[in-house]
């Protein structure tokens, strides 16, 4: 079968997960819980409404929806970078009470288009992932450097350590963005369209990395995507259109 056929078969086999309420009731405990989340831009435009979901520790979840549906907006709300209404609970704590650093220890975002300062090499960019664990002056310790080297080795990036990030290919950059997220040692990884601009070979490579991280370390993985062809391997698929109010933002 083609990848597209596999994607359709996988989605057809998971019809029940389209009912968000069933998904919410299915998880007895959660590492992330969202209740009645709304995101409003400029106090007038309602982008998301009624987002409620619960994710159990170690789950591998796809949020499926078309481009422009607000998936990235949801990730930004979870990361605490856009104002929102409703409740986001990360672990046992309400997100409102978490400082930026503590939130970053629990939850890391792999952006679709990472902002990379010019002239930064792979090692130093990945090392930024240790900042939530550093002191007020963000001093880098030998332990930070050791942990960074270990993650780069695990992702096959040691040979790139001293290359400038902006000289890498799209697939290589995506691996470096994943490395930075892993180096912060979060409980939850949020990946925003991680395969969006990649060729089939690199799509497979990136997904294999993410699934292996989940298998080896038990980190919860939430991936937003519009691509039905990559759904094989996800244990939960949530139809994001259930939550969409205004698809122009």
mmCIF file of C-alpha atoms in Angstrom:
data_model
loop_
_atom_site.group_PDB
_atom_site.id
_atom_site.type_symbol
_atom_site.label_atom_id
_atom_site.label_comp_id
_atom_site.label_asym_id
_atom_site.label_seq_id
_atom_site.Cartn_x
_atom_site.Cartn_y
_atom_site.Cartn_z
ATOM 1 C CA UNK A 1 0.000 0.000 0.000
ATOM 2 C CA UNK A 2 1.048 3.617 -0.552
ATOM 3 C CA UNK A 3 1.763 5.932 2.362
ATOM 4 C CA UNK A 4 -1.463 7.783 1.606
ATOM 5 C CA UNK A 5 -3.466 4.534 1.790
ATOM 6 C CA UNK A 6 -1.813 3.615 5.078
ATOM 7 C CA UNK A 7 -2.664 7.064 6.424
ATOM 8 C CA UNK A 8 -6.304 6.753 5.408
ATOM 9 C CA UNK A 9 -6.577 3.217 6.807
ATOM 10 C CA UNK A 10 -5.015 4.304 10.078
ATOM 11 C CA UNK A 11 -7.408 7.240 10.369
ATOM 12 C CA UNK A 12 -10.400 5.079 9.483
ATOM 13 C CA UNK A 13 -9.373 2.610 12.157
ATOM 14 C CA UNK A 14 -9.403 5.390 14.755
ATOM 15 C CA UNK A 15 -12.827 6.896 14.134
ATOM 16 C CA UNK A 16 -13.633 6.754 17.815
ATOM 17 C CA UNK A 17 -10.848 9.158 18.673
ATOM 18 C CA UNK A 18 -12.612 11.890 16.744
ATOM 19 C CA UNK A 19 -14.988 12.135 19.676
ATOM 20 C CA UNK A 20 -13.021 14.321 22.035
ATOM 21 C CA UNK A 21 -15.283 13.549 24.976
ATOM 22 C CA UNK A 22 -14.515 9.833 24.693
ATOM 23 C CA UNK A 23 -10.838 10.627 24.628
ATOM 24 C CA UNK A 24 -11.123 12.802 27.699
ATOM 25 C CA UNK A 25 -12.897 10.088 29.668
ATOM 26 C CA UNK A 26 -10.443 7.410 28.533
ATOM 27 C CA UNK A 27 -7.436 8.792 30.381
ATOM 28 C CA UNK A 28 -7.487 8.032 34.099
ATOM 29 C CA UNK A 29 -4.518 10.242 34.868
ATOM 30 C CA UNK A 30 -2.883 13.006 32.930
ATOM 31 C CA UNK A 31 0.390 14.795 32.384
ATOM 32 C CA UNK A 32 -1.451 17.566 30.524
ATOM 33 C CA UNK A 33 -5.062 18.652 30.875
ATOM 34 C CA UNK A 34 -6.792 21.460 29.021
ATOM 35 C CA UNK A 35 -10.269 22.615 29.998
ATOM 36 C CA UNK A 36 -12.442 25.020 27.989
ATOM 37 C CA UNK A 37 -9.486 26.788 26.433
ATOM 38 C CA UNK A 38 -10.174 29.878 24.346
ATOM 39 C CA UNK A 39 -7.661 32.044 22.523
ATOM 40 C CA UNK A 40 -8.643 35.560 21.537
ATOM 41 C CA UNK A 41 -6.569 37.907 19.404
ATOM 42 C CA UNK A 42 -6.820 41.664 19.916
ATOM 43 C CA UNK A 43 -9.786 41.143 22.266
ATOM 44 C CA UNK A 44 -12.179 40.633 19.364
ATOM 45 C CA UNK A 45 -11.207 37.665 17.164
ATOM 46 C CA UNK A 46 -11.978 34.268 18.686
ATOM 47 C CA UNK A 47 -9.522 31.746 17.222
ATOM 48 C CA UNK A 48 -10.078 28.682 19.397
ATOM 49 C CA UNK A 49 -13.054 27.799 21.556
ATOM 50 C CA UNK A 50 -13.929 24.930 23.844
ATOM 51 C CA UNK A 51 -10.637 23.057 23.628
ATOM 52 C CA UNK A 52 -10.729 20.326 26.274
ATOM 53 C CA UNK A 53 -8.409 17.352 26.247
ATOM 54 C CA UNK A 54 -6.435 15.164 28.597
ATOM 55 C CA UNK A 55 -3.181 13.451 27.724
ATOM 56 C CA UNK A 56 -1.801 10.558 29.768
ATOM 57 C CA UNK A 57 1.922 10.232 30.574
ATOM 58 C CA UNK A 58 3.915 8.732 27.728
ATOM 59 C CA UNK A 59 1.164 8.981 25.108
ATOM 60 C CA UNK A 60 1.953 9.705 21.465
ATOM 61 C CA UNK A 61 -0.724 12.048 20.170
ATOM 62 C CA UNK A 62 -1.349 13.664 16.780
ATOM 63 C CA UNK A 63 -3.447 16.816 16.507
ATOM 64 C CA UNK A 64 -4.693 16.618 12.928
ATOM 65 C CA UNK A 65 -6.040 19.647 11.116
ATOM 66 C CA UNK A 66 -5.645 21.776 7.992
ATOM 67 C CA UNK A 67 -3.137 24.589 7.636
ATOM 68 C CA UNK A 68 -4.313 27.756 9.331
ATOM 69 C CA UNK A 69 -6.650 25.971 11.730
ATOM 70 C CA UNK A 70 -4.988 27.349 14.861
ATOM 71 C CA UNK A 71 -2.833 24.353 15.805
ATOM 72 C CA UNK A 72 0.245 26.506 16.368
ATOM 73 C CA UNK A 73 -1.874 28.875 18.445
ATOM 74 C CA UNK A 74 -2.782 25.985 20.729
ATOM 75 C CA UNK A 75 0.887 25.069 21.175
ATOM 76 C CA UNK A 76 1.685 28.674 22.028
ATOM 77 C CA UNK A 77 -1.086 28.688 24.634
ATOM 78 C CA UNK A 78 0.278 25.484 26.151
ATOM 79 C CA UNK A 79 3.746 27.018 26.236
ATOM 80 C CA UNK A 80 2.334 30.147 27.889
ATOM 81 C CA UNK A 81 3.332 32.567 25.127
ATOM 82 C CA UNK A 82 -0.157 33.792 24.119
ATOM 83 C CA UNK A 83 -2.998 34.984 26.390
ATOM 84 C CA UNK A 84 -5.858 32.558 26.821
ATOM 85 C CA UNK A 85 -8.941 31.754 28.838
ATOM 86 C CA UNK A 86 -9.642 28.418 30.450
ATOM 87 C CA UNK A 87 -7.360 26.093 32.374
ATOM 88 C CA UNK A 88 -4.106 24.403 31.406
ATOM 89 C CA UNK A 89 -2.782 21.924 33.946
ATOM 90 C CA UNK A 90 0.762 20.603 33.466
ATOM 91 C CA UNK A 91 1.445 17.673 35.754
ATOM 92 C CA UNK A 92 -0.249 18.446 39.077
ATOM 93 C CA UNK A 93 -0.086 22.232 38.708
ATOM 94 C CA UNK A 94 -2.185 24.931 37.097
ATOM 95 C CA UNK A 95 -0.118 26.565 34.381
ATOM 96 C CA UNK A 96 -1.015 30.019 35.700
ATOM 97 C CA UNK A 97 1.107 29.385 38.775
ATOM 98 C CA UNK A 98 4.147 28.130 36.883
ATOM 99 C CA UNK A 99 6.987 30.511 36.182
ATOM 100 C CA UNK A 100 8.452 30.569 32.689
ATOM 101 C CA UNK A 101 11.484 28.550 33.720
ATOM 102 C CA UNK A 102 9.529 25.831 35.534
ATOM 103 C CA UNK A 103 7.091 25.589 32.619
ATOM 104 C CA UNK A 104 10.032 25.149 30.234
ATOM 105 C CA UNK A 105 11.382 22.314 32.385
ATOM 106 C CA UNK A 106 8.117 20.447 31.993
ATOM 107 C CA UNK A 107 7.210 21.251 28.403
ATOM 108 C CA UNK A 108 9.391 21.932 25.351
ATOM 109 C CA UNK A 109 8.300 23.087 21.897
ATOM 110 C CA UNK A 110 9.916 22.020 18.636
ATOM 111 C CA UNK A 111 8.877 24.881 16.326
ATOM 112 C CA UNK A 112 8.217 24.397 12.640
ATOM 113 C CA UNK A 113 10.512 27.314 11.814
ATOM 114 C CA UNK A 114 13.084 27.681 14.619
ATOM 115 C CA UNK A 115 14.493 31.161 15.168
ATOM 116 C CA UNK A 116 18.239 30.638 14.940
ATOM 117 C CA UNK A 117 20.638 33.502 15.726
ATOM 118 C CA UNK A 118 23.143 33.901 12.873
ATOM 119 C CA UNK A 119 26.624 32.551 13.487
ATOM 120 C CA UNK A 120 25.537 30.015 16.111
ATOM 121 C CA UNK A 121 26.889 26.501 15.771
ATOM 122 C CA UNK A 122 24.914 23.333 16.442
ATOM 123 C CA UNK A 123 26.420 22.647 19.859
ATOM 124 C CA UNK A 124 25.808 26.152 21.217
ATOM 125 C CA UNK A 125 22.288 26.276 19.797
ATOM 126 C CA UNK A 126 21.402 22.922 21.352
ATOM 127 C CA UNK A 127 23.030 24.016 24.616
ATOM 128 C CA UNK A 128 20.381 26.756 24.887
ATOM 129 C CA UNK A 129 18.010 23.947 25.850
ATOM 130 C CA UNK A 130 19.738 23.785 29.237
ATOM 131 C CA UNK A 131 18.779 27.376 30.130
ATOM 132 C CA UNK A 132 15.672 26.378 32.185
ATOM 133 C CA UNK A 133 18.005 24.434 34.502
ATOM 134 C CA UNK A 134 20.656 27.148 34.861
ATOM 135 C CA UNK A 135 20.968 29.872 37.458
ATOM 136 C CA UNK A 136 19.923 33.499 37.143
ATOM 137 C CA UNK A 137 23.074 34.295 35.156
ATOM 138 C CA UNK A 138 22.578 31.310 32.831
ATOM 139 C CA UNK A 139 26.110 30.102 33.488
ATOM 140 C CA UNK A 140 26.929 26.920 31.577
ATOM 141 C CA UNK A 141 28.284 24.050 33.664
ATOM 142 C CA UNK A 142 30.358 21.066 32.616
ATOM 143 C CA UNK A 143 27.278 18.928 33.278
ATOM 144 C CA UNK A 144 25.274 21.045 30.808
ATOM 145 C CA UNK A 145 27.922 20.450 28.152
ATOM 146 C CA UNK A 146 28.060 16.732 28.894
ATOM 147 C CA UNK A 147 24.283 16.372 28.602
ATOM 148 C CA UNK A 148 24.292 18.341 25.360
ATOM 149 C CA UNK A 149 26.998 16.140 23.854
ATOM 150 C CA UNK A 150 25.083 13.010 24.861
ATOM 151 C CA UNK A 151 21.899 14.166 23.114
ATOM 152 C CA UNK A 152 23.753 15.213 19.959
ATOM 153 C CA UNK A 153 25.388 11.790 19.860
ATOM 154 C CA UNK A 154 22.060 10.034 20.323
ATOM 155 C CA UNK A 155 20.559 11.970 17.407
ATOM 156 C CA UNK A 156 23.582 11.418 15.171
ATOM 157 C CA UNK A 157 24.562 15.086 15.229
ATOM 158 C CA UNK A 158 28.086 14.906 16.654
ATOM 159 C CA UNK A 159 29.641 15.474 13.234
ATOM 160 C CA UNK A 160 27.614 18.685 12.922
ATOM 161 C CA UNK A 161 28.442 20.045 16.386
ATOM 162 C CA UNK A 162 30.688 22.855 15.151
ATOM 163 C CA UNK A 163 28.844 23.681 11.943
ATOM 164 C CA UNK A 164 26.703 26.783 11.773
ATOM 165 C CA UNK A 165 23.025 25.888 12.106
ATOM 166 C CA UNK A 166 22.043 28.160 9.231
ATOM 167 C CA UNK A 167 24.296 26.115 6.900
ATOM 168 C CA UNK A 168 22.330 22.893 7.467
ATOM 169 C CA UNK A 169 19.598 21.332 5.351
ATOM 170 C CA UNK A 170 15.949 21.408 6.443
ATOM 171 C CA UNK A 171 16.025 17.864 7.827
ATOM 172 C CA UNK A 172 19.266 18.510 9.711
ATOM 173 C CA UNK A 173 17.891 21.712 11.226
ATOM 174 C CA UNK A 174 14.804 19.862 12.391
ATOM 175 C CA UNK A 175 16.982 17.282 14.142
ATOM 176 C CA UNK A 176 18.892 20.108 15.851
ATOM 177 C CA UNK A 177 15.605 21.698 16.995
ATOM 178 C CA UNK A 178 14.565 18.334 18.462
ATOM 179 C CA UNK A 179 17.954 18.072 20.188
ATOM 180 C CA UNK A 180 17.480 21.460 21.823
ATOM 181 C CA UNK A 181 14.069 20.376 23.127
ATOM 182 C CA UNK A 182 15.419 17.066 24.471
ATOM 183 C CA UNK A 183 18.311 18.775 26.226
ATOM 184 C CA UNK A 184 15.845 20.644 28.431
ATOM 185 C CA UNK A 185 14.655 17.198 29.671
ATOM 186 C CA UNK A 186 10.920 17.985 29.572
ATOM 187 C CA UNK A 187 8.077 15.652 30.446
ATOM 188 C CA UNK A 188 6.182 16.767 27.328
ATOM 189 C CA UNK A 189 7.444 17.510 23.818
ATOM 190 C CA UNK A 190 5.220 19.594 21.537
ATOM 191 C CA UNK A 191 6.261 19.378 17.882
ATOM 192 C CA UNK A 192 4.758 21.854 15.426
ATOM 193 C CA UNK A 193 4.537 20.341 11.925
ATOM 194 C CA UNK A 194 7.958 18.679 12.348
ATOM 195 C CA UNK A 195 7.753 17.028 8.913
ATOM 196 C CA UNK A 196 5.959 19.880 7.149
ATOM 197 C CA UNK A 197 8.656 20.928 4.669
ATOM 198 C CA UNK A 198 10.625 17.712 4.390
ATOM 199 C CA UNK A 199 10.994 15.078 1.691
ATOM 200 C CA UNK A 200 9.668 11.545 2.405
ATOM 201 C CA UNK A 201 13.051 10.203 3.543
ATOM 202 C CA UNK A 202 13.563 13.004 6.059
ATOM 203 C CA UNK A 203 9.942 12.784 7.223
ATOM 204 C CA UNK A 204 10.531 9.165 8.164
ATOM 205 C CA UNK A 205 13.830 10.001 9.866
ATOM 206 C CA UNK A 206 12.296 12.767 12.017
ATOM 207 C CA UNK A 207 9.311 10.640 13.049
ATOM 208 C CA UNK A 208 11.606 7.718 13.894
ATOM 209 C CA UNK A 209 13.622 10.023 16.164
ATOM 210 C CA UNK A 210 10.518 11.315 17.946
ATOM 211 C CA UNK A 211 8.984 7.854 18.402
ATOM 212 C CA UNK A 212 12.299 6.450 19.683
ATOM 213 C CA UNK A 213 12.561 9.257 22.248
ATOM 214 C CA UNK A 214 9.089 8.329 23.455
ATOM 215 C CA UNK A 215 9.939 4.630 23.612
ATOM 216 C CA UNK A 216 13.322 5.067 25.303
ATOM 217 C CA UNK A 217 12.514 7.854 27.751
ATOM 218 C CA UNK A 218 8.739 7.769 28.110
ATOM 219 C CA UNK A 219 8.271 11.441 27.317
ATOM 220 C CA UNK A 220 4.801 12.444 26.194
ATOM 221 C CA UNK A 221 4.762 13.457 22.533
ATOM 222 C CA UNK A 222 2.170 15.756 20.966
ATOM 223 C CA UNK A 223 2.581 16.463 17.263
ATOM 224 C CA UNK A 224 0.450 18.895 15.293
ATOM 225 C CA UNK A 225 0.162 18.072 11.605
ATOM 226 C CA UNK A 226 -1.988 18.466 8.523
ATOM 227 C CA UNK A 227 -0.446 15.376 6.886
ATOM 228 C CA UNK A 228 -2.600 12.235 7.038
ATOM 229 C CA UNK A 229 0.262 10.199 5.574
ATOM 230 C CA UNK A 230 2.297 10.301 8.797
ATOM 231 C CA UNK A 231 -0.393 9.083 11.227
ATOM 232 C CA UNK A 232 0.863 5.516 11.424
ATOM 233 C CA UNK A 233 2.561 5.079 14.790
ATOM 234 C CA UNK A 234 0.392 7.536 16.735
ATOM 235 C CA UNK A 235 -1.759 5.894 19.392
ATOM 236 C CA UNK A 236 -4.193 8.822 19.463
ATOM 237 C CA UNK A 237 -5.367 11.113 16.691
ATOM 238 C CA UNK A 238 -7.478 14.137 17.586
ATOM 239 C CA UNK A 239 -9.368 15.947 14.851
ATOM 240 C CA UNK A 240 -8.393 19.541 15.474
ATOM 241 C CA UNK A 241 -11.348 20.907 13.521
ATOM 242 C CA UNK A 242 -13.470 20.083 16.563
ATOM 243 C CA UNK A 243 -11.845 23.091 18.206
ATOM 244 C CA UNK A 244 -11.537 25.569 15.342
ATOM 245 C CA UNK A 245 -13.586 28.748 15.356
ATOM 246 C CA UNK A 246 -11.819 31.032 12.900
ATOM 247 C CA UNK A 247 -9.496 29.359 10.386
ATOM 248 C CA UNK A 248 -8.032 32.623 9.085
ATOM 249 C CA UNK A 249 -5.617 32.965 12.002
#
